[in-house]
Amino acid sequence: MSEAPSPDQPRSVTVLGATGSIGTSTLDLIAADPDRFTVEALTANRRADELAALAKQHRAKLAVVADPAAYGDLKQALSGSGIEAAAGPDGLMRAAAVPSDWVMAAIVGAAGLPATLEAVRRGTMVALATKECLVSAGSLFMAEVERSGATLLPVDSEHNAIFQALAGEENMASVERLVLTASGGPFRKATAEAMKQATPALALDHPNWAMGAKITIDSATMMNKGLELIEAHHLFGLPEERIDILVHPQSIIHSMVAFTDGSFLAQLGSPDMRIPIAYTLGWPERLQAATQRLNLADVATLTFEPPDPERFPPLRLAREALKAGGSAPNVLNAANEVAVAAFLEERIGFTDIAAIVEATLTAMPAVPLDGLATVFAVDDEARRRTADLLQERSTRAH
Ligand code: NAD
Ligand code: MG
């Protein structure tokens, strides 16, 4: 087979969350194909030196730290390079607004929502890793995509698998169900008692994937699969009851589409996030990418089991939140972000994460999300309420 022709013009790209796990994987693929891509803007939270090094390596035009306190370091690290430095929320919005053909949205959490929306509004190609955008803002986010004509390319391996399985499918009415696969995380076989005692170190030890801390904890509680259920609902338009979750510990089948004639289409690959990222980076073409190849004879066995909602209550909470609609998924996400941070700081136990999220959901019955201002207000309030619940618990404990 001949090589795919290189497009005449290199694709200009911006990476929001460039220093993270998804961001650096994206830049690895870009570095391997330097004639095909040019880099416009890169952002990070506060690691100025790391960001400056990436910006120099990739000859970016703009580098932005979200934390204004890191601006001085960034400016100094970039001095003489000709790369512009910026900081703070306005800086992030500027990075998202710089004209580019393609944007990787890979800031962790709802903190990524404003900049991701800014990129969407340019009507460009947006590769979406930040699933929290779709959980928090759901149909409002999708309405912005619709309005701007942006092309949303799912990066999350499950949604990328479904996106690939649906390529060329004219009619969503022929889709019966979606099957999201889940590794089951480090506690797939743990007892409820062991999970109660689990430390951050144990919970951060994911069997198949190397990822940022927040999503790794979400994988351990299976909140990640709950967030992905909501993400899939918004991306592909199927109701909650037609999206299944299937535990598949080898993480080889990344998800499946079940059609109305009984056919299933699955996408397979090694558990290497560079594969779904490469699909979005080259889209609609495929890149020649030095990602990890799959050898099924070595894997030998693929196994499947139903998830256990008893030990993993976030699966139930996410389904309930999606059914309740309105602000409920937004509250679920914000409460989870606060609870996960508290667990990582060893202020609460592992199983307290789900308990705290549930208590916040109970304290904040769903209201309609009538606009993005409401999304941000509900997110703020849910974070405050969750922090209050954490405070009450620690007061009781002492
Ligand atoms: P990470 O923690 O490794 O990186 C996060 C990036 O966001 C970093 O560049 C960090 O500097 C930046 N950031 C953090 N807080 C910020 C803030 N308040 N404002 C601006 N920037 C901030 O995370 P990750 O694992 O790369 O995940 C990124 C997103 O991709 C998450 O939403 C995650 O759910 C999703 N995702 C990740 C993977 C994976 O394999 N890592 C897979 C699927 C989906
Ligand atoms: Mg995923």
Short mmCIF file of C-alpha atoms and ligand atoms in Angstrom, two decimals:
data_model
loop_
_atom_site.label_atom_id
_atom_site.label_comp_id
_atom_site.label_asym_id
_atom_site.label_seq_id
_atom_site.Cartn_x
_atom_site.Cartn_y
_atom_site.Cartn_z
CA MET A 1 0.00 0.00 0.00
CA SER A 2 1.24 3.50 -0.76
CA GLU A 3 1.53 6.10 1.96
CA ALA A 4 -1.39 8.46 2.44
CA PRO A 5 -0.51 11.73 0.68
CA SER A 6 0.48 14.53 3.02
CA PRO A 7 -2.00 17.38 2.88
CA ASP A 8 -0.65 20.42 0.97
CA GLN A 9 -0.88 22.67 3.99
CA PRO A 10 0.33 21.53 7.39
CA ARG A 11 -2.46 21.36 9.95
CA SER A 12 -2.13 24.09 12.59
CA VAL A 13 -2.85 22.84 16.08
CA THR A 14 -3.36 24.14 19.61
CA VAL A 15 -3.10 21.95 22.70
CA LEU A 16 -5.02 22.98 25.83
CA GLY A 17 -3.50 21.03 28.72
CA ALA A 18 -0.21 20.44 26.89
CA THR A 19 1.76 19.23 29.93
CA GLY A 20 -0.70 16.48 30.88
CA SER A 21 -0.87 12.84 29.94
CA ILE A 22 -3.09 13.46 26.87
CA GLY A 23 -1.28 16.70 25.99
CA THR A 24 2.19 15.16 25.92
CA SER A 25 0.95 12.10 23.99
CA THR A 26 -0.54 14.49 21.43
CA LEU A 27 2.73 16.41 21.15
CA ASP A 28 4.68 13.12 20.76
CA LEU A 29 2.60 12.27 17.71
CA ILE A 30 3.07 15.80 16.34
CA ALA A 31 6.85 15.65 16.86
CA ALA A 32 6.96 12.40 14.89
CA ASP A 33 5.28 14.03 11.87
CA PRO A 34 6.80 17.54 11.79
CA ASP A 35 5.92 18.36 8.15
CA ARG A 36 2.28 17.69 8.75
CA PHE A 37 1.69 19.97 11.75
CA THR A 38 2.50 23.45 13.03
CA VAL A 39 1.87 24.38 16.66
CA GLU A 40 0.05 27.63 17.50
CA ALA A 41 -0.66 27.73 21.25
CA LEU A 42 0.08 25.50 24.24
CA THR A 43 -1.33 25.81 27.76
CA ALA A 44 -0.67 24.36 31.23
CA ASN A 45 -1.90 24.97 34.73
CA ARG A 46 1.28 26.13 36.48
CA ARG A 47 4.30 24.09 35.32
CA ALA A 48 5.97 27.00 33.56
CA ASP A 49 9.33 25.36 32.85
CA GLU A 50 7.78 22.25 31.36
CA LEU A 51 5.44 24.34 29.25
CA ALA A 52 8.26 26.59 28.04
CA ALA A 53 10.33 23.56 27.03
CA LEU A 54 7.42 22.13 25.04
CA ALA A 55 6.69 25.49 23.42
CA LYS A 56 10.32 25.85 22.32
CA GLN A 57 10.54 22.26 21.09
CA HIS A 58 7.40 22.65 18.99
CA ARG A 59 8.03 26.30 17.97
CA ALA A 60 4.68 27.41 19.35
CA LYS A 61 3.70 31.06 18.97
CA LEU A 62 1.92 31.41 22.33
CA ALA A 63 2.32 29.67 25.71
CA VAL A 64 -0.17 30.21 28.53
CA VAL A 65 -0.22 29.23 32.21
CA ALA A 66 -3.63 29.22 33.89
CA ASP A 67 -2.14 30.24 37.23
CA PRO A 68 -1.16 33.95 37.12
CA ALA A 69 1.48 33.27 39.81
CA ALA A 70 3.44 31.20 37.27
CA TYR A 71 3.55 34.00 34.68
CA GLY A 72 6.92 35.41 35.79
CA ASP A 73 8.60 32.01 35.51
CA LEU A 74 7.06 31.40 32.10
CA LYS A 75 8.10 34.81 30.79
CA GLN A 76 11.64 34.25 31.99
CA ALA A 77 11.85 30.72 30.60
CA LEU A 78 10.70 31.99 27.19
CA SER A 79 12.84 35.13 27.07
CA GLY A 80 14.68 35.49 23.78
CA SER A 81 12.64 32.68 22.17
CA GLY A 82 10.16 34.94 20.38
CA ILE A 83 7.32 32.93 21.93
CA GLU A 84 4.67 35.04 23.58
CA ALA A 85 3.73 34.30 27.20
CA ALA A 86 0.32 34.88 28.79
CA ALA A 87 -1.49 33.81 31.96
CA GLY A 88 -4.80 33.51 33.76
CA PRO A 89 -8.33 32.85 32.53
CA ASP A 90 -8.01 35.51 29.80
CA GLY A 91 -4.77 33.93 28.62
CA LEU A 92 -6.47 30.53 28.34
CA MET A 93 -9.29 32.08 26.32
CA ARG A 94 -6.73 33.73 24.04
CA ALA A 95 -4.99 30.41 23.45
CA ALA A 96 -8.31 28.83 22.51
CA ALA A 97 -9.20 31.76 20.24
CA VAL A 98 -5.93 31.83 18.23
CA PRO A 99 -6.81 30.67 14.72
CA SER A 100 -5.88 27.00 14.27
CA ASP A 101 -7.29 24.11 12.27
CA TRP A 102 -7.44 21.72 15.20
CA VAL A 103 -7.56 22.02 18.99
CA MET A 104 -6.87 19.31 21.55
CA ALA A 105 -9.07 20.01 24.61
CA ALA A 106 -7.20 18.17 27.38
CA ILE A 107 -7.45 20.34 30.49
CA VAL A 108 -8.60 18.13 33.35
CA GLY A 109 -12.03 18.87 34.82
CA ALA A 110 -14.73 21.48 34.35
CA ALA A 111 -11.89 24.05 34.55
CA GLY A 112 -11.46 23.26 30.86
CA LEU A 113 -15.01 24.24 29.90
CA PRO A 114 -14.57 27.97 29.10
CA ALA A 115 -11.53 27.49 26.84
CA THR A 116 -13.02 24.41 25.16
CA LEU A 117 -16.21 26.36 24.44
CA GLU A 118 -14.12 29.21 23.03
CA ALA A 119 -12.44 26.78 20.61
CA VAL A 120 -15.81 25.26 19.67
CA ARG A 121 -17.18 28.72 18.89
CA ARG A 122 -14.49 29.18 16.25
CA GLY A 123 -16.14 26.33 14.35
CA THR A 124 -12.84 24.48 14.14
CA MET A 125 -11.99 20.81 14.70
CA VAL A 126 -12.01 20.12 18.44
CA ALA A 127 -10.56 16.84 19.69
CA LEU A 128 -12.31 16.42 23.03
CA ALA A 129 -10.51 14.66 25.87
CA THR A 130 -12.09 16.78 28.63
CA LYS A 131 -15.18 14.64 29.14
CA GLU A 132 -16.18 16.84 32.10
CA CYS A 133 -17.31 19.49 29.52
CA LEU A 134 -20.06 17.17 28.31
CA VAL A 135 -20.98 16.04 31.80
CA SER A 136 -21.27 19.62 33.13
CA ALA A 137 -22.79 21.42 30.18
CA GLY A 138 -24.29 18.51 28.17
CA SER A 139 -26.85 19.66 25.67
CA LEU A 140 -25.77 23.32 25.98
CA PHE A 141 -22.26 22.30 24.92
CA MET A 142 -23.64 20.25 22.02
CA ALA A 143 -25.84 23.20 21.00
CA GLU A 144 -22.70 25.38 20.73
CA VAL A 145 -21.09 22.71 18.55
CA GLU A 146 -24.19 22.66 16.34
CA ARG A 147 -24.40 26.44 16.10
CA SER A 148 -20.73 26.99 15.25
CA GLY A 149 -20.39 24.06 12.85
CA ALA A 150 -17.37 22.81 14.83
CA THR A 151 -16.29 19.20 14.27
CA LEU A 152 -16.16 17.38 17.58
CA LEU A 153 -13.75 14.44 17.54
CA PRO A 154 -13.97 12.18 20.62
CA VAL A 155 -10.59 11.34 22.17
CA ASP A 156 -11.82 9.20 25.08
CA SER A 157 -10.91 5.68 23.88
CA GLU A 158 -14.45 4.32 24.27
CA HIS A 159 -16.10 7.19 22.40
CA ASN A 160 -13.35 7.19 19.81
CA ALA A 161 -14.05 3.47 19.28
CA ILE A 162 -17.77 4.15 18.81
CA PHE A 163 -16.99 7.10 16.52
CA GLN A 164 -14.84 4.80 14.38
CA ALA A 165 -17.47 2.02 14.41
CA LEU A 166 -20.08 4.55 13.25
CA ALA A 167 -17.96 5.96 10.40
CA GLY A 168 -20.04 5.75 7.24
CA GLU A 169 -23.25 4.99 9.14
CA GLU A 170 -25.91 7.24 7.62
CA ASN A 171 -28.72 6.50 9.99
CA MET A 172 -28.49 6.47 13.80
CA ALA A 173 -31.89 4.68 13.82
CA SER A 174 -29.97 1.52 12.90
CA VAL A 175 -28.06 1.67 16.19
CA GLU A 176 -29.71 -0.43 18.88
CA ARG A 177 -27.27 -0.06 21.76
CA LEU A 178 -23.81 1.21 22.64
CA VAL A 179 -21.55 -0.96 24.78
CA LEU A 180 -18.91 0.95 26.74
CA THR A 181 -16.13 -1.32 27.90
CA ALA A 182 -14.37 -0.73 31.24
CA SER A 183 -11.16 -2.23 32.58
CA GLY A 184 -12.68 -2.44 36.05
CA GLY A 185 -9.69 -0.56 37.49
CA PRO A 186 -7.38 -1.63 40.32
CA PHE A 187 -10.26 -2.73 42.61
CA ARG A 188 -12.12 -4.97 40.16
CA LYS A 189 -11.66 -7.95 42.45
CA ALA A 190 -11.21 -6.14 45.77
CA THR A 191 -13.57 -6.73 48.68
CA ALA A 192 -15.75 -3.89 49.92
CA GLU A 193 -13.66 -3.90 53.12
CA ALA A 194 -10.38 -3.57 51.22
CA MET A 195 -11.83 -0.69 49.19
CA LYS A 196 -12.73 1.12 52.39
CA GLN A 197 -9.08 1.02 53.44
CA ALA A 198 -7.61 1.83 49.99
CA THR A 199 -4.90 4.48 49.97
CA PRO A 200 -4.25 6.96 47.14
CA ALA A 201 -1.14 4.96 46.18
CA LEU A 202 -3.20 1.78 45.68
CA ALA A 203 -5.97 3.61 43.85
CA LEU A 204 -3.44 5.32 41.55
CA ASP A 205 -2.02 1.97 40.45
CA HIS A 206 -4.11 1.36 37.31
CA PRO A 207 -3.64 -2.06 35.70
CA ASN A 208 -3.71 -0.98 32.00
CA TRP A 209 -3.50 2.78 31.44
CA ALA A 210 -1.04 5.51 32.54
CA MET A 211 -3.13 8.67 32.99
CA GLY A 212 -3.43 11.84 35.07
CA ALA A 213 -4.29 11.45 38.78
CA LYS A 214 -7.92 12.59 38.62
CA ILE A 215 -9.02 10.20 35.88
CA THR A 216 -7.04 7.38 37.49
CA ILE A 217 -9.02 7.76 40.72
CA ASP A 218 -12.22 8.04 38.65
CA SER A 219 -11.28 4.71 37.05
CA ALA A 220 -10.80 3.13 40.48
CA THR A 221 -14.26 4.26 41.70
CA MET A 222 -15.71 3.63 38.21
CA MET A 223 -17.00 7.22 38.24
CA ASN A 224 -15.00 7.45 35.02
CA LYS A 225 -17.40 5.00 33.38
CA GLY A 226 -20.32 6.96 34.82
CA LEU A 227 -18.96 10.19 33.31
CA GLU A 228 -18.42 8.32 30.03
CA LEU A 229 -22.03 7.12 30.04
CA ILE A 230 -23.15 10.76 30.15
CA GLU A 231 -20.52 11.71 27.57
CA ALA A 232 -21.77 8.95 25.20
CA HIS A 233 -25.36 10.07 25.63
CA HIS A 234 -24.50 13.60 24.47
CA LEU A 235 -22.10 12.60 21.70
CA PHE A 236 -24.27 9.92 20.10
CA GLY A 237 -27.78 10.84 21.23
CA LEU A 238 -28.84 7.50 22.72
CA PRO A 239 -30.90 7.39 25.92
CA GLU A 240 -29.34 6.09 29.12
CA GLU A 241 -31.14 2.72 28.97
CA ARG A 242 -29.56 1.91 25.59
CA ILE A 243 -25.98 2.42 26.76
CA ASP A 244 -24.47 -0.64 28.45
CA ILE A 245 -21.32 -0.95 30.51
CA LEU A 246 -19.28 -4.13 30.22
CA VAL A 247 -16.16 -4.91 32.24
CA HIS A 248 -13.36 -6.13 29.96
CA PRO A 249 -10.16 -6.32 32.03
CA GLN A 250 -7.71 -6.56 29.09
CA SER A 251 -8.75 -3.15 27.61
CA ILE A 252 -8.36 -4.42 24.03
CA ILE A 253 -11.91 -3.88 22.77
CA HIS A 254 -12.41 -0.18 23.40
CA SER A 255 -16.21 -0.21 22.94
CA MET A 256 -18.88 -1.52 20.57
CA VAL A 257 -21.92 -0.51 18.62
CA ALA A 258 -24.81 -2.99 18.44
CA PHE A 259 -26.97 -2.53 15.32
CA THR A 260 -30.65 -3.35 14.79
CA ASP A 261 -29.81 -6.38 12.62
CA GLY A 262 -27.77 -8.06 15.37
CA SER A 263 -24.36 -6.98 14.08
CA PHE A 264 -21.80 -5.63 16.53
CA LEU A 265 -18.89 -3.44 15.42
CA ALA A 266 -15.96 -3.03 17.80
CA GLN A 267 -12.67 -1.15 17.63
CA LEU A 268 -9.61 -2.96 18.99
CA GLY A 269 -6.13 -1.82 19.85
CA SER A 270 -3.45 -1.91 22.52
CA PRO A 271 -4.25 0.27 25.52
CA ASP A 272 -2.25 3.23 24.16
CA MET A 273 -4.04 6.61 24.14
CA ARG A 274 -1.88 7.71 21.23
CA ILE A 275 -4.08 5.49 19.01
CA PRO A 276 -7.38 7.37 19.55
CA ILE A 277 -5.47 10.67 19.65
CA ALA A 278 -3.84 9.83 16.28
CA TYR A 279 -7.27 9.10 14.82
CA THR A 280 -8.45 12.61 15.76
CA LEU A 281 -5.16 14.26 14.76
CA GLY A 282 -5.23 12.86 11.24
CA TRP A 283 -9.00 12.87 10.77
CA PRO A 284 -10.46 12.32 8.22
CA GLU A 285 -7.22 10.65 7.15
CA ARG A 286 -5.20 8.17 9.18
CA LEU A 287 -1.66 8.93 10.29
CA GLN A 288 1.28 6.57 10.06
CA ALA A 289 1.83 6.39 13.81
CA ALA A 290 4.37 4.46 15.84
CA THR A 291 1.82 3.47 18.46
CA GLN A 292 1.80 0.18 20.33
CA ARG A 293 0.70 -2.63 18.00
CA LEU A 294 -1.77 -5.28 19.08
CA ASN A 295 -0.73 -8.92 19.05
CA LEU A 296 -3.83 -10.94 19.83
CA ALA A 297 -1.92 -14.23 20.01
CA ASP A 298 0.06 -12.71 22.90
CA VAL A 299 -3.09 -11.41 24.59
CA ALA A 300 -4.65 -14.87 23.98
CA THR A 301 -7.83 -14.32 26.01
CA LEU A 302 -10.40 -11.56 26.09
CA THR A 303 -12.82 -11.77 29.00
CA PHE A 304 -16.00 -9.93 29.93
CA GLU A 305 -18.06 -9.57 33.09
CA PRO A 306 -20.95 -7.40 34.26
CA PRO A 307 -20.03 -4.39 36.44
CA ASP A 308 -20.84 -4.53 40.16
CA PRO A 309 -22.96 -1.48 41.10
CA GLU A 310 -22.79 -2.47 44.79
CA ARG A 311 -19.04 -1.93 45.13
CA PHE A 312 -19.03 0.84 42.50
CA PRO A 313 -21.97 3.15 43.43
CA PRO A 314 -20.84 5.88 40.95
CA LEU A 315 -22.28 3.68 38.16
CA ARG A 316 -25.71 4.02 39.75
CA LEU A 317 -25.21 7.71 40.63
CA ALA A 318 -24.30 8.60 37.04
CA ARG A 319 -27.30 6.73 35.61
CA GLU A 320 -29.60 8.44 38.12
CA ALA A 321 -28.09 11.86 37.34
CA LEU A 322 -28.50 11.36 33.59
CA LYS A 323 -32.13 10.28 34.11
CA ALA A 324 -32.82 13.24 36.41
CA GLY A 325 -31.32 15.54 33.75
CA GLY A 326 -30.88 19.31 34.08
CA SER A 327 -28.21 20.24 36.60
CA ALA A 328 -27.81 16.74 38.11
CA PRO A 329 -24.84 15.60 35.96
CA ASN A 330 -23.21 19.00 36.53
CA VAL A 331 -23.54 18.55 40.32
CA LEU A 332 -22.27 14.95 40.04
CA ASN A 333 -19.16 16.17 38.22
CA ALA A 334 -18.36 19.12 40.50
CA ALA A 335 -18.90 17.10 43.69
CA ASN A 336 -16.72 14.32 42.30
CA GLU A 337 -13.88 16.72 41.46
CA VAL A 338 -13.88 18.08 45.02
CA ALA A 339 -14.19 14.62 46.60
CA VAL A 340 -11.38 13.15 44.48
CA ALA A 341 -9.09 16.04 45.42
CA ALA A 342 -9.93 15.44 49.11
CA PHE A 343 -9.13 11.73 48.75
CA LEU A 344 -5.80 12.48 47.05
CA GLU A 345 -4.98 14.79 49.98
CA GLU A 346 -5.92 11.92 52.34
CA ARG A 347 -8.70 13.96 53.92
CA ILE A 348 -11.32 11.25 53.19
CA GLY A 349 -11.31 7.53 52.51
CA PHE A 350 -11.76 5.91 49.12
CA THR A 351 -15.40 4.85 49.56
CA ASP A 352 -16.24 8.30 50.98
CA ILE A 353 -15.86 9.72 47.45
CA ALA A 354 -19.12 8.17 46.26
CA ALA A 355 -20.87 8.88 49.58
CA ILE A 356 -19.97 12.58 49.39
CA VAL A 357 -21.07 12.83 45.76
CA GLU A 358 -24.38 11.20 46.62
CA ALA A 359 -24.91 13.54 49.59
CA THR A 360 -24.28 16.58 47.38
CA LEU A 361 -26.71 15.27 44.74
CA THR A 362 -29.34 14.81 47.47
CA ALA A 363 -28.72 18.34 48.79
CA MET A 364 -29.09 19.88 45.33
CA PRO A 365 -32.17 18.59 43.48
CA ALA A 366 -31.95 18.97 39.69
CA VAL A 367 -32.89 22.34 38.19
CA PRO A 368 -33.09 23.06 34.45
CA LEU A 369 -29.83 24.22 32.84
CA ASP A 370 -31.21 27.23 31.00
CA GLY A 371 -27.88 28.68 29.94
CA LEU A 372 -24.12 28.52 30.41
CA ALA A 373 -24.32 31.06 33.25
CA THR A 374 -26.43 28.53 35.16
CA VAL A 375 -23.87 25.80 34.40
CA PHE A 376 -21.09 27.85 36.02
CA ALA A 377 -23.30 28.94 38.95
CA VAL A 378 -24.40 25.36 39.70
CA ASP A 379 -20.81 24.13 39.40
CA ASP A 380 -19.71 26.77 41.94
CA GLU A 381 -22.51 25.98 44.35
CA ALA A 382 -21.94 22.21 44.12
CA ARG A 383 -18.24 22.72 44.92
CA ARG A 384 -19.18 24.87 47.94
CA ARG A 385 -21.74 22.36 49.21
CA THR A 386 -19.30 19.49 48.81
CA ALA A 387 -16.61 21.41 50.66
CA ASP A 388 -19.15 22.11 53.45
CA LEU A 389 -20.01 18.40 53.67
CA LEU A 390 -16.31 17.57 53.92
CA GLN A 391 -15.90 20.17 56.64
CA GLU A 392 -18.86 18.80 58.63
CA ARG A 393 -17.42 15.28 58.41
CA SER A 394 -14.00 16.32 59.63
CA THR A 395 -15.57 18.32 62.48
CA ARG A 396 -17.59 15.24 63.49
CA ALA A 397 -14.50 13.02 63.27
CA HIS A 398 -12.42 15.20 65.64
P1 NAD B 1 -3.41 15.43 33.48
O1 NAD B 1 -3.66 15.74 34.90
O2 NAD B 1 -2.28 14.54 33.11
O3 NAD B 1 -3.22 16.80 32.66
C1 NAD B 1 -4.11 17.86 32.80
C2 NAD B 1 -3.64 19.08 32.04
O4 NAD B 1 -4.54 20.17 32.35
C3 NAD B 1 -2.25 19.56 32.39
O5 NAD B 1 -1.65 20.16 31.25
C4 NAD B 1 -2.50 20.63 33.46
O6 NAD B 1 -1.47 21.58 33.54
C5 NAD B 1 -3.80 21.24 32.96
N1 NAD B 1 -4.62 21.80 34.03
C6 NAD B 1 -4.91 21.22 35.23
N2 NAD B 1 -5.71 22.02 35.96
C7 NAD B 1 -5.95 23.11 35.21
C8 NAD B 1 -6.70 24.31 35.41
N3 NAD B 1 -7.38 24.53 36.56
N4 NAD B 1 -6.72 25.22 34.42
C9 NAD B 1 -6.03 25.03 33.29
N5 NAD B 1 -5.30 23.93 33.03
C10 NAD B 1 -5.25 22.99 33.98
O7 NAD B 1 -4.79 14.87 32.89
P2 NAD B 1 -5.01 13.85 31.69
O8 NAD B 1 -4.94 12.47 32.19
O9 NAD B 1 -4.17 14.26 30.53
O10 NAD B 1 -6.56 14.12 31.37
C11 NAD B 1 -6.98 15.28 30.70
C12 NAD B 1 -8.44 15.10 30.31
O11 NAD B 1 -8.53 14.02 29.38
C13 NAD B 1 -9.34 14.71 31.48
O12 NAD B 1 -10.59 15.33 31.31
C14 NAD B 1 -9.49 13.21 31.35
O13 NAD B 1 -10.72 12.73 31.85
C15 NAD B 1 -9.44 13.05 29.83
N6 NAD B 1 -8.96 11.72 29.42
C16 NAD B 1 -7.70 11.32 29.75
C17 NAD B 1 -7.26 10.06 29.37
C18 NAD B 1 -5.85 9.61 29.69
O14 NAD B 1 -5.44 8.54 29.25
N7 NAD B 1 -5.06 10.37 30.42
C19 NAD B 1 -8.10 9.20 28.67
C20 NAD B 1 -9.38 9.64 28.36
C21 NAD B 1 -9.80 10.90 28.74
MG MG B 2 -12.18 6.35 28.58
#
